[in-house]
mmCIF file of C-alpha atoms and ligand atoms in Angstrom:
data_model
loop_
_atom_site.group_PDB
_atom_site.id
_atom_site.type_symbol
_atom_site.label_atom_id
_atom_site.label_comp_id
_atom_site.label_asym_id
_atom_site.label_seq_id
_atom_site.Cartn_x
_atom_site.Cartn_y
_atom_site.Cartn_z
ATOM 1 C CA UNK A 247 0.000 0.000 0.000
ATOM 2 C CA UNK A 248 0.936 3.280 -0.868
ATOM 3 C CA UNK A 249 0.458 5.568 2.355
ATOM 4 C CA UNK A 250 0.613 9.795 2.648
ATOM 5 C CA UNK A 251 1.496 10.513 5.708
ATOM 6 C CA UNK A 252 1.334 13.856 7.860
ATOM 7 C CA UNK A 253 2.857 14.862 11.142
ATOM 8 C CA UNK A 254 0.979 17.507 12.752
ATOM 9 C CA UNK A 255 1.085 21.100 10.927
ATOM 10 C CA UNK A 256 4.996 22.209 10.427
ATOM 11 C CA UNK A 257 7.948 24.004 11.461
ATOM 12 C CA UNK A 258 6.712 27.834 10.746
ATOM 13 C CA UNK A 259 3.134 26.865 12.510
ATOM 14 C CA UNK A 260 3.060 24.386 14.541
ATOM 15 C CA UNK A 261 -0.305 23.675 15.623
ATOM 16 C CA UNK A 262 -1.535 23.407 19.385
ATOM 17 C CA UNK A 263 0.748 23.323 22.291
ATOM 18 C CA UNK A 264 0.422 23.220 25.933
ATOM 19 C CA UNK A 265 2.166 24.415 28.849
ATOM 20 C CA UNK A 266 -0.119 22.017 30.958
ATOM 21 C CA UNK A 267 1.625 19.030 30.029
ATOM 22 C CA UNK A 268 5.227 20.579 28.172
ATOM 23 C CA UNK A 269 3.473 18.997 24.544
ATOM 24 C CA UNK A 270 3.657 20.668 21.522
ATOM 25 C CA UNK A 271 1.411 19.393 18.406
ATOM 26 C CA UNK A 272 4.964 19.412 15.995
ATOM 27 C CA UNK A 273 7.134 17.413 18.068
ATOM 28 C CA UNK A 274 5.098 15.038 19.239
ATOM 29 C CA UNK A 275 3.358 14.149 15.857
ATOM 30 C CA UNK A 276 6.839 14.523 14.272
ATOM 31 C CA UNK A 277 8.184 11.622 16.179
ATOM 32 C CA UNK A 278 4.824 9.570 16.205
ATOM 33 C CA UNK A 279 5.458 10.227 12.140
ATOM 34 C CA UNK A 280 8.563 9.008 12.094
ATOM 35 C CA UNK A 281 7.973 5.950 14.134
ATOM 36 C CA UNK A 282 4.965 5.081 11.820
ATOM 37 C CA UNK A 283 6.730 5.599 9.317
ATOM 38 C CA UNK A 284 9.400 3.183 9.850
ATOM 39 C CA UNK A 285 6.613 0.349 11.061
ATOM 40 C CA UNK A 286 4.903 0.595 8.174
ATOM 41 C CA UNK A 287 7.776 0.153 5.815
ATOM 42 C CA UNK A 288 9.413 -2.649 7.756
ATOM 43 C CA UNK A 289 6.279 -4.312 6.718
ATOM 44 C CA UNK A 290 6.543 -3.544 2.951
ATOM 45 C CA UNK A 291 4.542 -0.588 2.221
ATOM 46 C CA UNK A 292 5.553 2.725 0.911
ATOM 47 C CA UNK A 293 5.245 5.990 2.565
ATOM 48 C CA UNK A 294 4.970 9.172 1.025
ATOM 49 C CA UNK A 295 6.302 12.000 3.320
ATOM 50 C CA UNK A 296 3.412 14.632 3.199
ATOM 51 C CA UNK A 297 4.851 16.745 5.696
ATOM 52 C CA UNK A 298 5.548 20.814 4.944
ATOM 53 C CA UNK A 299 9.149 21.886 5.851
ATOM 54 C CA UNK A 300 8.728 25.345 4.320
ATOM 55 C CA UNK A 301 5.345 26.633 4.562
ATOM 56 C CA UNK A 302 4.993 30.052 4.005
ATOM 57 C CA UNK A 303 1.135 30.094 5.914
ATOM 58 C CA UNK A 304 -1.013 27.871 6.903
ATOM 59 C CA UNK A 305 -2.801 27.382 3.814
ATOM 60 C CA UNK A 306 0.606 27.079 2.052
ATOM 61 C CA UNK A 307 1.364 23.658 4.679
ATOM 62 C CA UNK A 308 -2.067 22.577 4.225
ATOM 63 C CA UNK A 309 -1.583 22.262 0.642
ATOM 64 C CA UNK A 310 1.863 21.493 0.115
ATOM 65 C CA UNK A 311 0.969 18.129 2.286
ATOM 66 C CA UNK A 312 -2.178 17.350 -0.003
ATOM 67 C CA UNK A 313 -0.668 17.806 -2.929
ATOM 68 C CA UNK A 314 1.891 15.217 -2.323
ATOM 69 C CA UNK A 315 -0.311 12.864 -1.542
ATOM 70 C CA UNK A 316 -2.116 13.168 -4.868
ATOM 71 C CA UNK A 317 0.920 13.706 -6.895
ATOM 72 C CA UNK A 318 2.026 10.650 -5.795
ATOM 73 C CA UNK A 319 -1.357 8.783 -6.245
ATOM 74 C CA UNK A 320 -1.350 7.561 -2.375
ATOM 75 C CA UNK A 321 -3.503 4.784 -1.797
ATOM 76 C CA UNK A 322 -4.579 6.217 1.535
ATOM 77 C CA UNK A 323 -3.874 9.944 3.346
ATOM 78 C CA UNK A 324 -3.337 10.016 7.111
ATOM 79 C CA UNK A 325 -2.691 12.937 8.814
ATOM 80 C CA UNK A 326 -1.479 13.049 12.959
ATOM 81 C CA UNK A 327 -2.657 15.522 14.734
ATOM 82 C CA UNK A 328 -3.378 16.648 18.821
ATOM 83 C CA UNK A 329 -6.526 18.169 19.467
ATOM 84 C CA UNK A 330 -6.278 21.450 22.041
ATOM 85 C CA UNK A 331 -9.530 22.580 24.183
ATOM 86 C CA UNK A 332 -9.138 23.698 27.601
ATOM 87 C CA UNK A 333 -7.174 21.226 29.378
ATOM 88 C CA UNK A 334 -10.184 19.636 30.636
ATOM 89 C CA UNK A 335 -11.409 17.591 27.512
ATOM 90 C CA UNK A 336 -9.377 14.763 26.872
ATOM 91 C CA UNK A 337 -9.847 11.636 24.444
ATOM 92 C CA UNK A 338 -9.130 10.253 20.865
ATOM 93 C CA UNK A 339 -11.302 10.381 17.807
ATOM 94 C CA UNK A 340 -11.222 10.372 14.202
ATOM 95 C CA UNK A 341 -12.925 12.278 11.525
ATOM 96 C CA UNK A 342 -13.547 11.384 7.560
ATOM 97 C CA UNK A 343 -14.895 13.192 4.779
ATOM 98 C CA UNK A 344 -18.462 11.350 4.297
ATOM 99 C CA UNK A 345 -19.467 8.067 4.120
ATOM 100 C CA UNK A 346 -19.651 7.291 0.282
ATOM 101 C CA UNK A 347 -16.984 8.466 -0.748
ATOM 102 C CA UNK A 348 -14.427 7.121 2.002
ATOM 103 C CA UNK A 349 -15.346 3.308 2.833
ATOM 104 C CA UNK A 350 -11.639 2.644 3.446
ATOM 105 C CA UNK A 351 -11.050 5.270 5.180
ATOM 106 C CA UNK A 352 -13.900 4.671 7.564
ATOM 107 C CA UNK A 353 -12.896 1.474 7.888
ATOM 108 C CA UNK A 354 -9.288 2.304 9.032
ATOM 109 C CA UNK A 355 -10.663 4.683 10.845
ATOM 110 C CA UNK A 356 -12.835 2.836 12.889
ATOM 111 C CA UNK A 357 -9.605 0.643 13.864
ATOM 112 C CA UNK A 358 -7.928 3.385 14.766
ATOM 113 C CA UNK A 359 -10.259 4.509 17.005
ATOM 114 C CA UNK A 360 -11.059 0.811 18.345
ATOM 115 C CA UNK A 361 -6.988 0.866 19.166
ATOM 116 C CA UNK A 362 -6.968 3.625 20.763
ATOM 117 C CA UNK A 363 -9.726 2.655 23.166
ATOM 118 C CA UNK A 364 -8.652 -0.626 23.913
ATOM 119 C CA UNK A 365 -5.185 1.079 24.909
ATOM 120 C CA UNK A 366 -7.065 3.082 27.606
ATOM 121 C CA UNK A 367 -7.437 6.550 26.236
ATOM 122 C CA UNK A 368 -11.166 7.749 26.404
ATOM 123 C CA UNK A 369 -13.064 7.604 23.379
ATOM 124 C CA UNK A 370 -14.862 11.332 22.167
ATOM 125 C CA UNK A 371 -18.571 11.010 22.499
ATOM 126 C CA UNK A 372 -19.714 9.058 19.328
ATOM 127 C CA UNK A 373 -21.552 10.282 16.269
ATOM 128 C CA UNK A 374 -23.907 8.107 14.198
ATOM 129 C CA UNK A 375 -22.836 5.305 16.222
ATOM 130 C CA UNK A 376 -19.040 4.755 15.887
ATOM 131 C CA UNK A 377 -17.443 5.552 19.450
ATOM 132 C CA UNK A 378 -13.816 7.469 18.763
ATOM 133 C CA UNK A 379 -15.077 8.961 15.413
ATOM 134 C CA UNK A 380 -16.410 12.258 14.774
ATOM 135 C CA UNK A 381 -16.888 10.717 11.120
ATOM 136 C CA UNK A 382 -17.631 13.436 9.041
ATOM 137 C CA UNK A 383 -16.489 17.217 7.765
ATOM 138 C CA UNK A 384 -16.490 17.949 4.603
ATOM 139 C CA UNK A 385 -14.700 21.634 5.194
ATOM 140 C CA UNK A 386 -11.049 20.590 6.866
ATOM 141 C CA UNK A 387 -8.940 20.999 3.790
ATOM 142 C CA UNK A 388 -6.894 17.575 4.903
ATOM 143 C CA UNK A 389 -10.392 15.427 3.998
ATOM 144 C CA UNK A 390 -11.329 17.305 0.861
ATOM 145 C CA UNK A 391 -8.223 17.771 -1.297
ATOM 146 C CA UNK A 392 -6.615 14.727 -1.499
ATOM 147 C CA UNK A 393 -7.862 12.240 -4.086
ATOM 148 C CA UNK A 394 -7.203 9.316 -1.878
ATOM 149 C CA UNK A 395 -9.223 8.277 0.909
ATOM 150 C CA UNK A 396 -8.393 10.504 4.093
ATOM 151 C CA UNK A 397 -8.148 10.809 8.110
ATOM 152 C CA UNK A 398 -7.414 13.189 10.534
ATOM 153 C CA UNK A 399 -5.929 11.292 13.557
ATOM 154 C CA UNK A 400 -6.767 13.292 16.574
ATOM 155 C CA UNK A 401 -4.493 11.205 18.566
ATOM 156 C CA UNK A 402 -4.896 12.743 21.869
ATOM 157 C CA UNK A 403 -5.370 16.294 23.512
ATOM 158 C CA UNK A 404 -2.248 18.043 23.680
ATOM 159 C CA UNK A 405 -3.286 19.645 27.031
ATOM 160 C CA UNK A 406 -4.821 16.759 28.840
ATOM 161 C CA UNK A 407 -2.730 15.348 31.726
ATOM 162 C CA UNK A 408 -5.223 12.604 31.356
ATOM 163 C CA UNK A 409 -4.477 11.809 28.301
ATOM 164 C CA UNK A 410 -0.770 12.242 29.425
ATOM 165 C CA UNK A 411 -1.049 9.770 31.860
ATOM 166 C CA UNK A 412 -1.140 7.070 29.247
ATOM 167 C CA UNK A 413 0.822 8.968 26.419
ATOM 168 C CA UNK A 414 4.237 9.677 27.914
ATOM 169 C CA UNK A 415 4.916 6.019 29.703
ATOM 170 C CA UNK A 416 3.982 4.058 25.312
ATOM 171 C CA UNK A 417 6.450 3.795 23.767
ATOM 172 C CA UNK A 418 6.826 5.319 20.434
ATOM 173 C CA UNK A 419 6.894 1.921 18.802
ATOM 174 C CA UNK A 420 3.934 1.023 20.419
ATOM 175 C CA UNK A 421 1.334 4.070 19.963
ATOM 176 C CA UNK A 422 2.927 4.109 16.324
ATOM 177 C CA UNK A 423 0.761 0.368 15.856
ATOM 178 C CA UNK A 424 -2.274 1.747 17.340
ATOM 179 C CA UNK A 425 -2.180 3.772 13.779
ATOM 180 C CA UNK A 426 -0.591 1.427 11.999
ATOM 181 C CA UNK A 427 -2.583 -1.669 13.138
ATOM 182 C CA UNK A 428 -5.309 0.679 11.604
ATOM 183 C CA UNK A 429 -4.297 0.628 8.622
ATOM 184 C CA UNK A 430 -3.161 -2.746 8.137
ATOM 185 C CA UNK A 431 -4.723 -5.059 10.441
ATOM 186 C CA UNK A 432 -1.901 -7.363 9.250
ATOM 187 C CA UNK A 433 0.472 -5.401 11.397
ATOM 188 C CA UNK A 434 0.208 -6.786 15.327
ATOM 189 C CA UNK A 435 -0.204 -4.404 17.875
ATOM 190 C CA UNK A 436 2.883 -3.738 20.231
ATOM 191 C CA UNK A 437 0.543 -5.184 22.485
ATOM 192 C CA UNK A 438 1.083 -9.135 22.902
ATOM 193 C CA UNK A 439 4.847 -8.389 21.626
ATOM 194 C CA UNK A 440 5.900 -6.548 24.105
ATOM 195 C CA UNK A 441 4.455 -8.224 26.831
ATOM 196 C CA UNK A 442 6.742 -10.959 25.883
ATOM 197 C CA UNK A 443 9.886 -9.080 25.377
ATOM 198 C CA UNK A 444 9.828 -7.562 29.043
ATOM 199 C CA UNK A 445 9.645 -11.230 30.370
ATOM 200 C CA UNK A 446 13.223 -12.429 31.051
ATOM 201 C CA UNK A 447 14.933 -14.783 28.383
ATOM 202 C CA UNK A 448 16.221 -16.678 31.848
ATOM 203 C CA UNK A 449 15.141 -17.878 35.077
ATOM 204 C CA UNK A 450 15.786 -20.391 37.813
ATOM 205 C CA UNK A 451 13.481 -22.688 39.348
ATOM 206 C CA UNK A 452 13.184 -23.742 43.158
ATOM 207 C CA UNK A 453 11.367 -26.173 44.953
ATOM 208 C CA UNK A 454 9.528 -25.831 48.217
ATOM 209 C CA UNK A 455 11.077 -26.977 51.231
ATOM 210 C CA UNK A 456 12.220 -30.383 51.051
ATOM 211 C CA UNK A 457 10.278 -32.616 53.918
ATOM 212 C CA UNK A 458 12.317 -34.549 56.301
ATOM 213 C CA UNK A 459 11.383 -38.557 55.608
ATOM 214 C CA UNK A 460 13.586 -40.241 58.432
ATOM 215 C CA UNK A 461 12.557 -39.671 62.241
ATOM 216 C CA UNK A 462 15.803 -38.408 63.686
ATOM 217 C CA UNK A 463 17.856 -37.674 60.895
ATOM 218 C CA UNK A 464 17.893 -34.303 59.333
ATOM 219 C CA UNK A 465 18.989 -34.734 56.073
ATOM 220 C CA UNK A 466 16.229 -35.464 53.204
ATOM 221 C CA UNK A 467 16.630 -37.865 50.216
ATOM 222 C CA UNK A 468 17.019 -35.659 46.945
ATOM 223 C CA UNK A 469 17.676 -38.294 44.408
ATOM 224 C CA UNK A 470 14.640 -39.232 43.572
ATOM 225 C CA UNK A 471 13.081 -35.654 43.224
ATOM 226 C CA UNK A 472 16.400 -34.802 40.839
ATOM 227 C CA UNK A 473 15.423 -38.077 39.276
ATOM 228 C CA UNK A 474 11.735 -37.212 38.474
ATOM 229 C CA UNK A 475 11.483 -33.319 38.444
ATOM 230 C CA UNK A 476 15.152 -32.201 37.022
ATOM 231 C CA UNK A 477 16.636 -35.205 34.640
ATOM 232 C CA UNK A 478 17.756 -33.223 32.074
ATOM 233 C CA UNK A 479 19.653 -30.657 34.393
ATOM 234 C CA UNK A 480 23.248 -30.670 34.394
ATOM 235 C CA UNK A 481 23.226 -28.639 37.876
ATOM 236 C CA UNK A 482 20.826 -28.747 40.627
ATOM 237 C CA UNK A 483 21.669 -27.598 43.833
ATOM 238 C CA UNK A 484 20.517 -28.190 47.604
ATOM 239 C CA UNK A 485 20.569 -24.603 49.289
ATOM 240 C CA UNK A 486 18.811 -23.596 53.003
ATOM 241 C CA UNK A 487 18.321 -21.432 55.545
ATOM 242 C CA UNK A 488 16.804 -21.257 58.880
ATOM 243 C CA UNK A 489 13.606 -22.772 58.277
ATOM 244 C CA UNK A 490 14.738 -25.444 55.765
ATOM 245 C CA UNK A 491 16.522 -26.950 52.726
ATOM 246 C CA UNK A 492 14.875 -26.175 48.560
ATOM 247 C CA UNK A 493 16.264 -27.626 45.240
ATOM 248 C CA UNK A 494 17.557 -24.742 42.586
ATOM 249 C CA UNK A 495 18.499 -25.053 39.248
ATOM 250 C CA UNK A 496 20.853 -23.583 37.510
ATOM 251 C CA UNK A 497 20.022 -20.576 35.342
ATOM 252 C CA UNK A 498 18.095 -22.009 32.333
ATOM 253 C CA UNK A 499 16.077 -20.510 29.578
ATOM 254 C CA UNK A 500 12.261 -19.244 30.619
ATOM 255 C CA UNK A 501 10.997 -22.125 28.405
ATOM 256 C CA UNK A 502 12.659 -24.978 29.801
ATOM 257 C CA UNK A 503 12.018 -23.043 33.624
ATOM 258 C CA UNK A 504 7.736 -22.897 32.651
ATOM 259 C CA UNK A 505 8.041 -26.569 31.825
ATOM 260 C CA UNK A 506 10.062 -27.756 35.020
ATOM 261 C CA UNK A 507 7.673 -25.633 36.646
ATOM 262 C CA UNK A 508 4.833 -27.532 35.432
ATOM 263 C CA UNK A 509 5.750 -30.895 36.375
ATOM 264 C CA UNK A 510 6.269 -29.202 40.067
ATOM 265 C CA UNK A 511 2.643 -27.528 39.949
ATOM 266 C CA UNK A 512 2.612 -25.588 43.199
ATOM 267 C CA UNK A 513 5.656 -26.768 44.849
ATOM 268 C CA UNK A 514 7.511 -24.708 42.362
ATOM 269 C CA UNK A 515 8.428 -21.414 41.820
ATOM 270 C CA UNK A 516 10.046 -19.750 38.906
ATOM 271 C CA UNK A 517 12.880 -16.950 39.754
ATOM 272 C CA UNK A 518 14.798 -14.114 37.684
HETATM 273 ZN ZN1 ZN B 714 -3.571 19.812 14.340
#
């Protein structure tokens, strides 16, 4: 797919900022653009930078960004913006042109929004049913010019601390799929992904405390628990302290610890 793709407004106006939360509308959709950017091309599709670097008003930027997508017959237009109020509104949404002409771009808008929501931020009040979408305006120059389907991306609100809250502590990699997802469902959210990645590639796995099985003698029989529950182990070891003795393994990869951990069920404990 051939993608335009917008970052906010541009260097000589840069859109909404905040001194609420530190944002400004430039920077922050400048990097967001740049991280989508790369996602989407690491999957095979082509961007088209859309972006104004030497606008000489805002009409000028507006334009300049349109026009490349349609001189480069762009499959779809996206442009990333923050919305501004009063620092009390906060929330995501999306808007389109109209409905007939735009199915794709409802459609990617719609998963847009649905990402957004499902990564916490609020969803704007909903309008002819589609929660995160404002849907339609057939006056912002971004919807009406280019040839391609089109959508604003009101990410967030550049003076919500709300929306902050969630913003600042994604990573850039990760709010860049909640658009990109959008776009191409193909493309997995950061979501499962990164879950996994912040689990250790290594662990260690310990037993309860061994029971004593001879009246009178304090040492307990470990073979046959090293036997059953560790064969495969080059190094097990017998460690203790004032309440009793355990079985540890060595340091092992997480897969081998989750299934040594399963044959121990609740006597066993996995350890980083
Ligand atoms: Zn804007």
């Amino acid at each position: 797919m051939k993608i335009g793709l917008r970052g906010g407004h541009s260097e000589n106006h840069k859109g909404a900022s905040s001194d609420i939360t530190g944002y400004d509308e430039w920077s922050q959709m400048q990097e967001l653009y740049r991280n989508v950017k790369t996602v989407l091309e690491a999957y095979g599709h082509t961007v088209i930078d859309c972006n104004a670097y030497n606008s000489s008003s805002i009409n000028d930027e507006l334009t300049q960004g349109t026009s490349k997508a349609t001189n480069n017959g762009v499959d779809i237009f996206i442009s990333l913006h923050m919305n501004a109020f009063n620092g009390s509104a906060q929330g995501h949404e999306c808007w389109i042109f109209d409905e007939n002409r735009n199915t794709i771009a409802k459609d990617v808008a719609k998963r847009i929004a649905k990402n957004f929501g499902n990564h916490g931020f609020k969803l704007r009040p909903e309008n002819n049913g589609v929660k995160g979408m404002k849907q339609y305006n057939k006056n912002y120059h971004d919807l009406k010019a280019p040839i391609a389907p089109a959508i604003i991306v009101e990410t967030i609100f550049c003076d919500s601390l709300e929306d902050k809250k969630i913003w600042a502590p994604t990573s850039w990699d990760e709010l860049a799929r909640l658009v990109v997802n959008g776009i191409d469902p193909n493309i997995p959210l950061m979501l499962n992904d990164s879950k996994k990645s912040k689990e250790p590639s290594e662990g260690y796995v310990v037993t309860g405390y061994l029971d004593k099985q001879l009246k009178n003698y304090d040492g307990a029989e470990v073979a046959g628990a090293i036997r059953y529950y560790f064969k495969d182990i080059d190094r097990v070891y017998i460690r203790s302290n004032s309440i009793g003795m355990w079985l540890e393994t060595q340091l092992l990869p997480m897969d081998k610890c989750k299934e040594i951990k399963e044959l121990l069920g609740s006597w066993g404990k996995i350890r980083c």
